[in-house]
Amino acid sequence: MKRITLLLFSTLLFAGPRLDVSSETWDFGTLKEGEKAEHVFILKNIGDDTLVISKVRATCGCTATLLEDSIIPPGGETKLKSSLRTKGMSGVFHKYIYVYSNDFENPRISLILTGKVQREPAPRIRVWPTIVRLNRISPGDEEKFVVSVQNYGELPLYLYEVKTSPGIQLEFMPEDSIPPKSSINLNFKYVPTEPGPIEELITIKSNDPRISKIYVFVRDKEEKRE
């Protein structure tokens, strides 16, 4: 009787499609920022019916996946290739990949990519605000405003160019670098050449290896509602 019960339990355990992953977590260890990392998960069907993988979803845009086959016969397996872009990442990370299938006991399983990204010392630029809103003024008048540029990196930040559209004037272009963990103010004047909506642009170029250009948009303080 006990043998029959165990046999029945074993039969029920593997009845239908069953998705199995030998290792649901992969640790990349320490990676350098900008390095591309790849890993292949092996997905197996340990059930007695065809397994259908309906969807694979990564929770981060930095993670890409490629499924070899979506239909796995009993006893078969397929490969799920995953790749991780580490540009802009720093420190410990945990990236999740969800696999959906017709396994009635586990219709969704979670795969995890983990590790640590070591960022190389570099200048890092942060600009505020990136949208400046001003009141409309008449041609010939002027309105001043300030844009703050911060270096939150580990090396000096150099501003190569601050380019403005015709209605914007930069009062003073800094010649020195911005030390790490420091900031400066850029002083601008809005001097319209003709009446109408404010649509101006400031382009800031620097030696930040991740962001070569940052845009500051100058617009009307009060949006016109139709």
CSV table of C-alpha atoms in Angstrom, one decimal:
chain,number,residue,atom,x,y,z
A,1,MET,CA,0.0,0.0,0.0
A,2,LYS,CA,2.8,2.4,0.9
A,3,ARG,CA,4.6,1.6,-2.4
A,4,ILE,CA,1.4,2.3,-4.3
A,5,THR,CA,1.0,5.7,-2.5
A,6,LEU,CA,4.6,6.7,-3.3
A,7,LEU,CA,4.2,5.7,-6.9
A,8,LEU,CA,1.0,7.7,-7.1
A,9,PHE,CA,2.7,10.7,-5.5
A,10,SER,CA,5.6,10.5,-7.9
A,11,THR,CA,3.2,10.3,-10.9
A,12,LEU,CA,1.3,13.4,-9.7
A,13,LEU,CA,4.5,15.2,-9.0
A,14,PHE,CA,5.7,15.2,-12.6
A,15,ALA,CA,2.2,15.2,-14.2
A,16,GLY,CA,1.8,17.9,-16.9
A,17,PRO,CA,4.6,20.2,-18.0
A,18,ARG,CA,7.1,21.1,-15.3
A,19,LEU,CA,9.8,23.9,-15.7
A,20,ASP,CA,13.0,23.3,-13.9
A,21,VAL,CA,16.2,25.5,-13.8
A,22,SER,CA,19.3,24.0,-12.2
A,23,SER,CA,20.4,27.4,-10.9
A,24,GLU,CA,18.0,30.4,-10.8
A,25,THR,CA,20.7,32.8,-9.6
A,26,TRP,CA,23.9,33.7,-11.4
A,27,ASP,CA,26.6,35.8,-9.7
A,28,PHE,CA,28.9,37.7,-12.2
A,29,GLY,CA,31.3,38.7,-9.3
A,30,THR,CA,33.0,42.0,-9.8
A,31,LEU,CA,32.6,43.8,-13.2
A,32,LYS,CA,34.0,47.0,-14.5
A,33,GLU,CA,31.6,49.7,-15.5
A,34,GLY,CA,30.9,49.5,-19.2
A,35,GLU,CA,31.7,45.8,-19.4
A,36,LYS,CA,29.1,43.6,-21.0
A,37,ALA,CA,28.3,40.4,-19.1
A,38,GLU,CA,26.5,37.3,-20.5
A,39,HIS,CA,25.1,34.1,-19.0
A,40,VAL,CA,23.0,31.2,-20.3
A,41,PHE,CA,20.3,29.7,-18.2
A,42,ILE,CA,19.3,26.1,-19.1
A,43,LEU,CA,15.5,25.6,-18.9
A,44,LYS,CA,14.3,22.0,-18.6
A,45,ASN,CA,10.9,20.3,-18.9
A,46,ILE,CA,10.9,17.5,-16.2
A,47,GLY,CA,7.2,16.9,-16.7
A,48,ASP,CA,5.3,14.4,-18.9
A,49,ASP,CA,3.6,17.0,-21.2
A,50,THR,CA,4.8,19.7,-23.6
A,51,LEU,CA,6.1,22.9,-21.9
A,52,VAL,CA,5.2,26.2,-23.6
A,53,ILE,CA,7.1,29.3,-22.5
A,54,SER,CA,4.7,32.2,-23.3
A,55,LYS,CA,6.8,35.2,-22.2
A,56,VAL,CA,10.2,36.2,-20.9
A,57,ARG,CA,10.4,39.6,-19.3
A,58,ALA,CA,13.4,41.5,-17.8
A,59,THR,CA,12.7,44.1,-15.2
A,60,CYS,CA,15.5,46.4,-16.4
A,61,GLY,CA,16.3,48.0,-19.7
A,62,CYS,CA,20.0,47.1,-19.1
A,63,THR,CA,19.1,43.4,-19.4
A,64,ALA,CA,18.4,41.7,-22.7
A,65,THR,CA,17.2,38.1,-23.2
A,66,LEU,CA,17.1,35.6,-26.1
A,67,LEU,CA,15.1,32.4,-25.8
A,68,GLU,CA,16.3,29.5,-28.1
A,69,ASP,CA,13.0,27.6,-28.2
A,70,SER,CA,9.6,28.4,-26.6
A,71,ILE,CA,8.2,24.8,-26.9
A,72,ILE,CA,10.0,22.1,-24.9
A,73,PRO,CA,9.0,18.4,-25.1
A,74,PRO,CA,9.1,16.2,-22.0
A,75,GLY,CA,12.7,15.5,-21.0
A,76,GLY,CA,13.9,18.3,-23.3
A,77,GLU,CA,15.6,21.6,-22.6
A,78,THR,CA,16.3,25.0,-24.1
A,79,LYS,CA,18.7,27.9,-23.6
A,80,LEU,CA,17.8,31.4,-22.3
A,81,LYS,CA,20.7,33.7,-23.1
A,82,SER,CA,20.9,36.9,-21.0
A,83,SER,CA,23.2,39.9,-21.3
A,84,LEU,CA,23.8,42.8,-19.0
A,85,ARG,CA,25.0,46.3,-19.9
A,86,THR,CA,26.8,47.9,-17.0
A,87,LYS,CA,27.2,51.4,-18.4
A,88,GLY,CA,26.2,53.9,-15.7
A,89,MET,CA,25.9,51.2,-13.0
A,90,SER,CA,27.8,51.2,-9.7
A,91,GLY,CA,27.9,49.0,-6.7
A,92,VAL,CA,25.9,45.8,-6.0
A,93,PHE,CA,23.1,44.9,-8.3
A,94,HIS,CA,20.2,42.4,-8.6
A,95,LYS,CA,18.5,42.1,-11.9
A,96,TYR,CA,15.4,40.0,-12.4
A,97,ILE,CA,14.2,38.0,-15.4
A,98,TYR,CA,10.7,36.5,-15.2
A,99,VAL,CA,9.8,33.4,-17.3
A,100,TYR,CA,6.1,32.6,-17.8
A,101,SER,CA,5.0,29.1,-18.9
A,102,ASN,CA,2.1,26.6,-18.8
A,103,ASP,CA,3.6,24.9,-15.7
A,104,PHE,CA,0.4,24.9,-13.6
A,105,GLU,CA,2.3,24.7,-10.3
A,106,ASN,CA,4.8,27.5,-11.1
A,107,PRO,CA,3.5,29.6,-14.0
A,108,ARG,CA,6.2,32.2,-13.3
A,109,ILE,CA,9.7,31.7,-12.2
A,110,SER,CA,12.3,34.3,-11.3
A,111,LEU,CA,15.9,34.3,-12.5
A,112,ILE,CA,18.4,36.6,-10.9
A,113,LEU,CA,21.6,38.2,-12.2
A,114,THR,CA,23.7,39.6,-9.5
A,115,GLY,CA,27.1,41.0,-8.9
A,116,LYS,CA,29.0,44.2,-8.3
A,117,VAL,CA,30.0,47.0,-10.7
A,118,GLN,CA,33.3,48.8,-10.0
A,119,ARG,CA,33.2,52.2,-11.5
A,120,GLU,CA,36.4,53.8,-12.8
A,121,PRO,CA,37.2,57.3,-11.5
A,122,ALA,CA,35.7,59.9,-13.8
A,123,PRO,CA,34.1,63.3,-13.9
A,124,ARG,CA,30.3,63.2,-13.6
A,125,ILE,CA,28.1,66.1,-14.6
A,126,ARG,CA,24.7,67.1,-13.2
A,127,VAL,CA,22.8,70.2,-14.4
A,128,TRP,CA,19.9,71.9,-12.7
A,129,PRO,CA,17.4,73.0,-13.8
A,130,THR,CA,17.2,71.3,-17.2
A,131,ILE,CA,14.0,73.2,-18.0
A,132,VAL,CA,13.9,77.0,-17.3
A,133,ARG,CA,10.6,78.8,-17.4
A,134,LEU,CA,10.5,82.5,-17.9
A,135,ASN,CA,7.9,85.2,-18.4
A,136,ARG,CA,7.5,86.7,-21.8
A,137,ILE,CA,9.2,90.0,-22.2
A,138,SER,CA,9.4,92.6,-25.0
A,139,PRO,CA,12.3,92.6,-27.5
A,140,GLY,CA,15.1,94.8,-26.1
A,141,ASP,CA,14.3,93.8,-22.4
A,142,GLU,CA,16.2,91.1,-20.6
A,143,GLU,CA,15.7,88.6,-17.9
A,144,LYS,CA,18.5,86.9,-16.0
A,145,PHE,CA,18.6,83.3,-14.8
A,146,VAL,CA,21.1,80.8,-13.4
A,147,VAL,CA,21.9,77.2,-14.3
A,148,SER,CA,23.9,75.1,-11.8
A,149,VAL,CA,26.6,72.6,-13.0
A,150,GLN,CA,27.7,70.0,-10.5
A,151,ASN,CA,30.6,67.6,-10.7
A,152,TYR,CA,29.7,64.6,-8.5
A,153,GLY,CA,32.5,62.4,-9.9
A,154,GLU,CA,36.0,61.8,-8.7
A,155,LEU,CA,38.1,63.7,-11.4
A,156,PRO,CA,38.0,67.4,-12.5
A,157,LEU,CA,35.1,68.3,-14.9
A,158,TYR,CA,35.8,70.5,-17.9
A,159,LEU,CA,33.2,72.4,-19.8
A,160,TYR,CA,34.3,72.3,-23.4
A,161,GLU,CA,31.5,74.4,-24.8
A,162,VAL,CA,28.3,76.2,-23.7
A,163,LYS,CA,26.3,76.8,-26.9
A,164,THR,CA,23.1,79.0,-26.8
A,165,SER,CA,20.3,79.8,-29.3
A,166,PRO,CA,20.0,83.4,-30.5
A,167,GLY,CA,17.8,84.7,-27.6
A,168,ILE,CA,20.2,83.5,-24.8
A,169,GLN,CA,23.5,85.0,-23.8
A,170,LEU,CA,26.1,83.5,-21.5
A,171,GLU,CA,27.6,86.2,-19.3
A,172,PHE,CA,30.8,84.4,-18.4
A,173,MET,CA,32.4,81.2,-19.6
A,174,PRO,CA,34.5,79.5,-16.8
A,175,GLU,CA,38.1,78.7,-17.8
A,176,ASP,CA,38.9,76.5,-14.9
A,177,SER,CA,37.8,73.0,-14.3
A,178,ILE,CA,35.1,72.1,-11.7
A,179,PRO,CA,36.7,70.1,-8.9
A,180,PRO,CA,35.2,66.8,-7.7
A,181,LYS,CA,32.2,67.2,-5.4
A,182,SER,CA,31.9,70.9,-6.4
A,183,SER,CA,29.6,73.0,-8.5
A,184,ILE,CA,29.5,76.4,-10.3
A,185,ASN,CA,26.7,78.7,-11.5
A,186,LEU,CA,26.4,79.7,-15.1
A,187,ASN,CA,24.7,83.1,-15.5
A,188,PHE,CA,22.5,83.7,-18.5
A,189,LYS,CA,20.4,86.5,-20.0
A,190,TYR,CA,17.3,86.0,-22.0
A,191,VAL,CA,17.1,88.8,-24.6
A,192,PRO,CA,14.3,88.1,-27.1
A,193,THR,CA,14.9,89.2,-30.6
A,194,GLU,CA,11.1,89.2,-31.5
A,195,PRO,CA,7.8,88.8,-29.6
A,196,GLY,CA,6.2,85.5,-29.2
A,197,PRO,CA,6.6,82.1,-27.4
A,198,ILE,CA,9.9,81.3,-25.7
A,199,GLU,CA,11.7,78.4,-27.3
A,200,GLU,CA,15.4,78.6,-26.6
A,201,LEU,CA,18.1,75.9,-26.1
A,202,ILE,CA,21.4,75.7,-24.2
A,203,THR,CA,23.8,72.9,-25.0
A,204,ILE,CA,26.6,72.1,-22.5
A,205,LYS,CA,29.5,69.9,-23.6
A,206,SER,CA,31.9,68.4,-21.1
A,207,ASN,CA,34.4,65.6,-20.5
A,208,ASP,CA,31.9,63.3,-18.7
A,209,PRO,CA,32.5,60.0,-20.5
A,210,ARG,CA,28.9,59.0,-20.1
A,211,ILE,CA,27.1,62.2,-21.1
A,212,SER,CA,29.0,64.3,-23.7
A,213,LYS,CA,26.1,66.7,-24.1
A,214,ILE,CA,23.4,68.0,-21.7
A,215,TYR,CA,20.5,70.2,-22.9
A,216,VAL,CA,18.7,72.9,-21.0
A,217,PHE,CA,15.4,74.0,-22.5
A,218,VAL,CA,14.1,77.6,-21.9
A,219,ARG,CA,10.3,77.9,-22.2
A,220,ASP,CA,7.3,80.0,-21.3
A,221,LYS,CA,6.6,80.2,-17.6
A,222,GLU,CA,2.9,79.9,-18.2
A,223,GLU,CA,2.0,77.3,-20.8
A,224,LYS,CA,-0.7,78.6,-23.2
A,225,ARG,CA,-3.8,76.5,-22.9
A,226,GLU,CA,-6.0,76.1,-25.9
